[in-house]
């Protein structure tokens, strides 16, 4: 595994992390505790140390599966979770975001994760008016002073939300999570330069374009009910999959696994600290971890971890 410095947090993160929206049950599969345990145990063996989860991947369900799986070795992991949504049912959330709501959500997340601190607590794609809420900032600082949060981040949406990125330092935000992949390069324009100017860590989310950049789906592919991709328009899916076919033909070197190539592609950008592909099996964890070994993931990347 290779490691990078997560911007000004100075956390040492594996370039490949694990996205766990999947554990909440909105990707056409329910996860048993045993499966999550096996996936995280294998991830640890392979050197992965960053888990991204959220309050609304199930009603704290993903957090709870993770909490049980890692309680014996909590200190080995960097846990990133989020606040700002309340899960009501499949792809249905409300938006509790007052300081009192978030204080409650934080306690619920700590309980589910079976821990007394969260390494990275992220605004979960909130509106700019909520990001600017001074009361919420104050509440988060108090939680930080109390040791319940180590660092504050923002998972932005849309992925050119320059307001939240440019305002990060003022809002005590040290990391940005953003959609970035070979099909969606918008962050390169203004988001990444701002992150670099402020020394913000960058977590590239949806790095496989929801699995499409794995190369295993062809135009016409359909997803079953209960898989979040079932909600997307078929026309949009097919347009993306045609672009993927073109990329596979013209950019992916022969013999290279396309999912691994797609992760390594994201890691080439100087602003990117790590990718957080969502995983559904031990095999996917193993395949994604191996992406770090592709030559595109350079040892001389500006954020490569330097042993002191
Ligand atoms: N607003 C936010 O903050 C927000 C929003 C979205 C996501 N996220 C975070 O970002 C993470 C990643 O995004 P994502 O899960 O939406 O999309 P993604 O990482 O682009 O795609 C994940 C999907 O790709 C497939 N896959 C994974 N590894 C693979 C491999 N090695 N080979 C082939 N297929 C593979 C799996 O689905 P199949 O095998 O079924 O194809 C998996 O469910 C999430 O888990 C979550 O932690 C945050």
Short mmCIF file of C-alpha atoms and ligand atoms in Angstrom, two decimals:
data_model
loop_
_atom_site.label_atom_id
_atom_site.label_comp_id
_atom_site.label_asym_id
_atom_site.label_seq_id
_atom_site.Cartn_x
_atom_site.Cartn_y
_atom_site.Cartn_z
CA UNK A 1 0.00 0.00 0.00
CA UNK A 2 1.06 3.59 -0.52
CA UNK A 3 0.25 6.40 1.89
CA UNK A 4 -0.31 10.13 1.58
CA UNK A 5 -0.66 13.05 3.91
CA UNK A 6 -4.32 14.11 4.18
CA UNK A 7 -3.68 17.82 3.75
CA UNK A 8 -3.30 19.88 6.89
CA UNK A 9 -4.81 17.16 9.10
CA UNK A 10 -1.39 15.47 8.83
CA UNK A 11 -3.18 12.12 8.97
CA UNK A 12 -1.35 9.34 7.11
CA UNK A 13 -3.98 7.78 4.85
CA UNK A 14 -3.74 4.81 2.52
CA UNK A 15 -4.25 6.00 -1.07
CA UNK A 16 -7.02 3.43 -1.35
CA UNK A 17 -9.74 3.77 1.27
CA UNK A 18 -13.08 1.97 1.59
CA UNK A 19 -16.42 3.57 0.80
CA UNK A 20 -19.26 1.97 2.75
CA UNK A 21 -22.52 3.42 1.47
CA UNK A 22 -22.96 -0.18 0.25
CA UNK A 23 -23.24 -1.51 3.85
CA UNK A 24 -26.44 0.55 4.31
CA UNK A 25 -28.31 -1.75 1.89
CA UNK A 26 -29.02 0.64 -1.02
CA UNK A 27 -26.87 -1.21 -3.56
CA UNK A 28 -29.03 -4.31 -4.10
CA UNK A 29 -27.45 -6.30 -1.29
CA UNK A 30 -27.76 -6.62 2.48
CA UNK A 31 -24.54 -7.21 4.39
CA UNK A 32 -24.09 -9.59 7.30
CA UNK A 33 -21.79 -8.71 10.19
CA UNK A 34 -19.55 -11.61 9.12
CA UNK A 35 -19.14 -10.22 5.59
CA UNK A 36 -18.22 -6.77 6.87
CA UNK A 37 -15.79 -8.29 9.33
CA UNK A 38 -14.08 -10.30 6.54
CA UNK A 39 -13.88 -7.29 4.21
CA UNK A 40 -12.37 -4.99 6.83
CA UNK A 41 -10.00 -7.65 8.14
CA UNK A 42 -8.69 -8.23 4.60
CA UNK A 43 -8.48 -4.49 3.99
CA UNK A 44 -6.37 -4.10 7.10
CA UNK A 45 -4.04 -6.92 6.01
CA UNK A 46 -3.56 -5.09 2.71
CA UNK A 47 -2.66 -1.83 4.47
CA UNK A 48 -5.90 0.13 3.96
CA UNK A 49 -6.56 2.40 6.92
CA UNK A 50 -9.36 4.78 5.89
CA UNK A 51 -13.09 4.01 6.08
CA UNK A 52 -15.68 6.47 4.78
CA UNK A 53 -19.21 6.04 6.13
CA UNK A 54 -22.21 8.22 7.01
CA UNK A 55 -25.14 8.60 9.37
CA UNK A 56 -27.65 7.82 6.60
CA UNK A 57 -26.19 4.68 5.04
CA UNK A 58 -29.11 2.89 6.62
CA UNK A 59 -30.11 4.43 9.96
CA UNK A 60 -26.52 4.40 11.29
CA UNK A 61 -26.44 0.81 9.95
CA UNK A 62 -23.18 1.06 8.03
CA UNK A 63 -21.55 2.75 11.04
CA UNK A 64 -22.85 0.04 13.32
CA UNK A 65 -21.52 -2.83 11.15
CA UNK A 66 -18.14 -1.06 11.03
CA UNK A 67 -18.15 -0.34 14.77
CA UNK A 68 -18.64 -4.01 15.65
CA UNK A 69 -16.02 -5.12 13.14
CA UNK A 70 -13.23 -2.81 14.31
CA UNK A 71 -13.84 -2.36 18.02
CA UNK A 72 -10.86 -4.59 18.91
CA UNK A 73 -8.43 -2.42 16.93
CA UNK A 74 -10.08 0.99 16.69
CA UNK A 75 -6.73 2.79 16.74
CA UNK A 76 -5.59 1.16 13.48
CA UNK A 77 -8.31 2.97 11.53
CA UNK A 78 -9.09 6.47 10.36
CA UNK A 79 -12.87 6.74 10.49
CA UNK A 80 -14.55 9.39 8.37
CA UNK A 81 -18.29 9.79 8.87
CA UNK A 82 -20.82 12.55 8.11
CA UNK A 83 -23.77 14.52 9.43
CA UNK A 84 -26.80 16.29 8.02
CA UNK A 85 -29.23 13.61 6.86
CA UNK A 86 -31.64 11.32 8.68
CA UNK A 87 -32.34 7.97 6.98
CA UNK A 88 -36.08 7.27 6.69
CA UNK A 89 -36.07 4.37 4.22
CA UNK A 90 -34.55 3.29 0.89
CA UNK A 91 -33.18 6.44 -0.80
CA UNK A 92 -35.33 8.63 1.45
CA UNK A 93 -33.75 11.10 3.90
CA UNK A 94 -34.73 14.23 5.77
CA UNK A 95 -32.29 16.99 6.53
CA UNK A 96 -31.85 17.71 10.24
CA UNK A 97 -29.04 20.26 10.42
CA UNK A 98 -29.57 22.55 13.38
CA UNK A 99 -26.74 22.49 15.93
CA UNK A 100 -28.97 20.48 18.31
CA UNK A 101 -29.78 17.94 15.55
CA UNK A 102 -26.12 17.51 14.68
CA UNK A 103 -25.14 17.15 18.35
CA UNK A 104 -27.63 14.26 18.60
CA UNK A 105 -26.40 12.73 15.34
CA UNK A 106 -22.84 12.87 16.58
CA UNK A 107 -23.76 10.96 19.74
CA UNK A 108 -25.67 8.39 17.63
CA UNK A 109 -22.66 7.98 15.33
CA UNK A 110 -20.25 7.54 18.25
CA UNK A 111 -22.56 4.91 19.73
CA UNK A 112 -22.96 3.05 16.42
CA UNK A 113 -19.23 3.15 15.74
CA UNK A 114 -18.53 1.99 19.34
CA UNK A 115 -15.89 4.66 19.74
CA UNK A 116 -15.37 7.84 21.70
CA UNK A 117 -13.89 9.82 18.80
CA UNK A 118 -14.36 10.33 15.07
CA UNK A 119 -11.23 11.07 13.07
CA UNK A 120 -12.96 13.08 10.35
CA UNK A 121 -16.49 14.49 10.73
CA UNK A 122 -17.84 15.75 7.41
CA UNK A 123 -20.68 18.05 6.41
CA UNK A 124 -22.77 15.68 4.26
CA UNK A 125 -23.41 17.62 1.06
CA UNK A 126 -25.29 20.36 2.90
CA UNK A 127 -26.64 23.59 1.41
CA UNK A 128 -24.38 26.66 1.51
CA UNK A 129 -26.69 28.40 4.01
CA UNK A 130 -26.15 25.48 6.42
CA UNK A 131 -22.43 25.38 5.74
CA UNK A 132 -22.32 29.09 6.67
CA UNK A 133 -24.29 28.59 9.93
CA UNK A 134 -22.13 30.04 12.72
CA UNK A 135 -24.06 28.14 15.40
CA UNK A 136 -23.24 24.84 13.74
CA UNK A 137 -19.57 25.81 13.41
CA UNK A 138 -19.47 26.61 17.10
CA UNK A 139 -21.11 23.30 18.02
CA UNK A 140 -18.54 21.41 15.92
CA UNK A 141 -15.64 23.29 17.53
CA UNK A 142 -16.98 22.42 20.98
CA UNK A 143 -17.17 18.74 19.97
CA UNK A 144 -13.60 19.00 18.75
CA UNK A 145 -12.44 20.55 21.99
CA UNK A 146 -14.23 17.77 23.88
CA UNK A 147 -12.20 15.24 21.86
CA UNK A 148 -15.23 13.71 20.11
CA UNK A 149 -14.07 14.90 16.68
CA UNK A 150 -10.45 15.09 15.56
CA UNK A 151 -10.92 16.92 12.24
CA UNK A 152 -13.75 18.57 10.29
CA UNK A 153 -14.35 18.02 6.57
CA UNK A 154 -16.95 18.81 3.94
CA UNK A 155 -18.32 16.34 1.41
CA UNK A 156 -19.45 18.78 -1.24
CA UNK A 157 -22.27 18.67 -3.76
CA UNK A 158 -22.43 19.66 -6.54
CA UNK A 159 -18.82 18.85 -7.30
CA UNK A 160 -18.02 22.42 -8.32
CA UNK A 161 -19.26 23.92 -5.04
CA UNK A 162 -16.50 26.51 -4.85
CA UNK A 163 -18.33 28.41 -2.11
CA UNK A 164 -17.69 25.64 0.41
CA UNK A 165 -14.19 24.91 -0.81
CA UNK A 166 -13.02 28.54 -0.83
CA UNK A 167 -14.68 29.01 2.57
CA UNK A 168 -13.15 25.87 4.07
CA UNK A 169 -10.34 27.38 6.12
CA UNK A 170 -12.65 30.01 7.61
CA UNK A 171 -15.10 27.21 8.54
CA UNK A 172 -12.34 25.11 10.23
CA UNK A 173 -12.69 22.55 7.44
CA UNK A 174 -9.48 20.63 6.67
CA UNK A 175 -10.62 18.17 3.98
CA UNK A 176 -12.90 18.12 0.94
CA UNK A 177 -14.69 15.03 -0.32
CA UNK A 178 -15.81 15.37 -3.94
CA UNK A 179 -16.97 13.27 -6.89
CA UNK A 180 -13.95 12.83 -9.13
CA UNK A 181 -13.40 10.18 -11.75
CA UNK A 182 -12.41 9.77 -15.41
CA UNK A 183 -15.97 10.61 -16.50
CA UNK A 184 -16.30 13.68 -14.28
CA UNK A 185 -13.27 15.97 -14.14
CA UNK A 186 -15.02 19.18 -13.03
CA UNK A 187 -13.08 19.50 -9.73
CA UNK A 188 -9.88 20.08 -11.72
CA UNK A 189 -11.13 23.53 -12.74
CA UNK A 190 -11.56 25.41 -9.44
CA UNK A 191 -12.03 22.95 -6.56
CA UNK A 192 -8.61 21.28 -6.69
CA UNK A 193 -6.62 24.53 -7.11
CA UNK A 194 -8.43 25.95 -4.06
CA UNK A 195 -7.70 22.76 -2.07
CA UNK A 196 -4.02 23.02 -3.00
CA UNK A 197 -3.85 26.71 -2.02
CA UNK A 198 -5.32 25.91 1.41
CA UNK A 199 -3.53 22.56 1.91
CA UNK A 200 -6.87 20.70 2.22
CA UNK A 201 -6.89 16.90 2.04
CA UNK A 202 -8.96 15.54 -0.86
CA UNK A 203 -11.02 12.34 -0.72
CA UNK A 204 -12.10 11.43 -4.28
CA UNK A 205 -15.51 9.79 -4.02
CA UNK A 206 -17.41 7.74 -6.64
CA UNK A 207 -14.01 7.04 -8.28
CA UNK A 208 -15.47 4.15 -10.30
CA UNK A 209 -18.41 6.28 -11.51
CA UNK A 210 -20.77 4.01 -9.50
CA UNK A 211 -19.07 0.89 -10.86
CA UNK A 212 -19.38 1.91 -14.54
CA UNK A 213 -15.62 2.51 -14.84
CA UNK A 214 -14.97 -1.11 -13.88
CA UNK A 215 -15.60 -1.91 -17.56
CA UNK A 216 -17.86 -4.85 -16.65
CA UNK A 217 -21.12 -3.16 -17.74
CA UNK A 218 -22.09 -2.62 -21.39
CA UNK A 219 -24.67 -0.14 -22.78
CA UNK A 220 -28.15 -1.51 -22.06
CA UNK A 221 -27.09 -2.75 -18.60
CA UNK A 222 -30.00 -2.70 -16.14
CA UNK A 223 -29.92 -2.66 -12.36
CA UNK A 224 -32.43 -4.39 -10.14
CA UNK A 225 -34.80 -2.61 -7.77
CA UNK A 226 -33.10 -1.92 -4.46
CA UNK A 227 -29.85 -0.92 -6.21
CA UNK A 228 -29.44 2.86 -6.24
CA UNK A 229 -28.40 2.68 -9.92
CA UNK A 230 -31.96 1.48 -10.74
CA UNK A 231 -33.07 5.08 -10.06
CA UNK A 232 -30.86 6.51 -12.83
CA UNK A 233 -32.27 7.18 -16.33
CA UNK A 234 -31.35 4.40 -18.81
CA UNK A 235 -30.34 7.01 -21.39
CA UNK A 236 -27.82 8.54 -18.99
CA UNK A 237 -26.46 5.11 -18.03
CA UNK A 238 -25.99 4.17 -21.68
CA UNK A 239 -24.27 7.47 -22.54
CA UNK A 240 -21.79 6.90 -19.72
CA UNK A 241 -21.23 3.27 -20.66
CA UNK A 242 -20.53 4.20 -24.28
CA UNK A 243 -17.91 6.68 -23.05
CA UNK A 244 -16.44 3.96 -20.83
CA UNK A 245 -16.14 1.63 -23.86
CA UNK A 246 -14.27 4.36 -25.75
CA UNK A 247 -11.93 4.98 -22.76
CA UNK A 248 -11.32 1.25 -22.40
CA UNK A 249 -10.32 1.03 -26.08
CA UNK A 250 -8.13 4.12 -26.18
CA UNK A 251 -6.69 4.74 -22.69
CA UNK A 252 -6.50 1.57 -20.62
CA UNK A 253 -3.27 -0.32 -21.37
CA UNK A 254 -3.82 -3.91 -22.57
CA UNK A 255 -3.93 -6.42 -19.73
CA UNK A 256 -4.68 -3.80 -17.05
CA UNK A 257 -7.85 -4.24 -14.99
CA UNK A 258 -10.06 -1.25 -15.78
CA UNK A 259 -11.35 -0.70 -12.21
CA UNK A 260 -7.76 -0.58 -10.95
CA UNK A 261 -6.79 1.75 -13.78
CA UNK A 262 -9.72 4.06 -12.96
CA UNK A 263 -8.64 4.35 -9.30
CA UNK A 264 -5.00 4.93 -10.22
CA UNK A 265 -6.13 7.55 -12.77
CA UNK A 266 -7.70 9.63 -9.95
CA UNK A 267 -4.58 9.29 -7.82
CA UNK A 268 -2.42 10.93 -10.49
CA UNK A 269 -3.78 14.41 -9.74
CA UNK A 270 -1.53 16.41 -7.41
CA UNK A 271 -4.49 17.49 -5.24
CA UNK A 272 -5.88 14.01 -4.56
CA UNK A 273 -4.96 12.38 -1.25
CA UNK A 274 -6.96 9.16 -1.61
CA UNK A 275 -9.85 7.44 -3.38
CA UNK A 276 -12.73 5.79 -1.52
CA UNK A 277 -14.26 3.17 -3.83
CA UNK A 278 -17.43 1.55 -2.49
CA UNK A 279 -16.83 -2.18 -1.97
CA UNK A 280 -19.25 -5.13 -1.90
CA UNK A 281 -16.94 -8.13 -1.38
CA UNK A 282 -13.50 -9.25 -0.21
CA UNK A 283 -12.56 -9.67 -3.90
CA UNK A 284 -13.37 -6.04 -4.64
CA UNK A 285 -11.35 -4.90 -1.61
CA UNK A 286 -8.39 -6.92 -2.89
CA UNK A 287 -8.70 -5.68 -6.45
CA UNK A 288 -9.04 -2.05 -5.36
CA UNK A 289 -6.06 -2.30 -3.01
CA UNK A 290 -3.92 -3.59 -5.89
CA UNK A 291 -4.57 -0.36 -7.82
CA UNK A 292 -2.00 1.32 -5.56
CA UNK A 293 0.71 -0.79 -7.21
CA UNK A 294 0.10 0.53 -10.74
CA UNK A 295 2.98 2.76 -11.93
CA UNK A 296 0.50 5.65 -12.39
CA UNK A 297 0.44 5.94 -8.57
CA UNK A 298 3.78 7.64 -8.25
CA UNK A 299 6.06 7.57 -5.24
CA UNK A 300 7.00 11.21 -5.90
CA UNK A 301 3.40 12.50 -5.72
CA UNK A 302 3.44 15.87 -3.88
CA UNK A 303 1.48 14.38 -0.97
CA UNK A 304 3.32 11.04 -0.81
CA UNK A 305 3.90 10.19 2.85
CA UNK A 306 7.47 10.92 3.89
CA UNK A 307 8.65 8.96 6.91
CA UNK A 308 10.12 11.50 9.34
N1 LIG B 1 -22.54 12.80 -0.63
C1 LIG B 1 -21.58 12.02 -0.23
O1 LIG B 1 -20.86 12.34 0.69
C2 LIG B 1 -21.34 10.69 -0.91
C3 LIG B 1 -22.09 10.33 -2.04
C4 LIG B 1 -21.77 9.14 -2.68
C5 LIG B 1 -20.75 8.33 -2.22
N2 LIG B 1 -20.05 8.69 -1.10
C6 LIG B 1 -18.97 7.83 -0.57
O2 LIG B 1 -18.10 7.46 -1.65
C7 LIG B 1 -18.01 6.03 -1.71
C8 LIG B 1 -17.74 5.61 -3.14
O3 LIG B 1 -18.78 6.02 -4.03
P1 LIG B 1 -19.84 4.98 -4.62
O4 LIG B 1 -19.81 3.73 -3.82
O5 LIG B 1 -21.12 5.73 -4.76
O6 LIG B 1 -19.30 4.71 -6.11
P2 LIG B 1 -18.01 3.96 -6.69
O7 LIG B 1 -16.99 3.79 -5.64
O8 LIG B 1 -17.66 4.69 -7.92
O9 LIG B 1 -18.60 2.53 -7.15
C9 LIG B 1 -18.86 1.53 -6.21
C10 LIG B 1 -19.37 0.27 -6.92
O10 LIG B 1 -18.43 -0.18 -7.88
C11 LIG B 1 -18.42 -1.61 -7.94
N3 LIG B 1 -17.03 -2.02 -7.65
C12 LIG B 1 -16.26 -1.69 -6.57
N4 LIG B 1 -15.04 -2.23 -6.66
C13 LIG B 1 -15.00 -2.91 -7.82
C14 LIG B 1 -14.01 -3.69 -8.47
N5 LIG B 1 -12.79 -3.85 -7.95
N6 LIG B 1 -14.31 -4.25 -9.67
C15 LIG B 1 -15.54 -4.10 -10.22
N7 LIG B 1 -16.53 -3.38 -9.64
C16 LIG B 1 -16.26 -2.78 -8.46
C17 LIG B 1 -19.39 -2.10 -6.87
O11 LIG B 1 -20.69 -2.31 -7.42
P3 LIG B 1 -21.12 -3.57 -8.33
O12 LIG B 1 -20.14 -4.67 -8.07
O13 LIG B 1 -22.52 -3.88 -7.95
O14 LIG B 1 -21.05 -3.01 -9.74
C18 LIG B 1 -19.51 -0.90 -5.94
O15 LIG B 1 -20.74 -0.88 -5.28
C19 LIG B 1 -19.32 5.54 -1.12
O16 LIG B 1 -19.30 4.20 -0.68
C20 LIG B 1 -19.47 6.52 0.03
O17 LIG B 1 -18.63 6.12 1.12
C21 LIG B 1 -20.33 9.87 -0.45
#
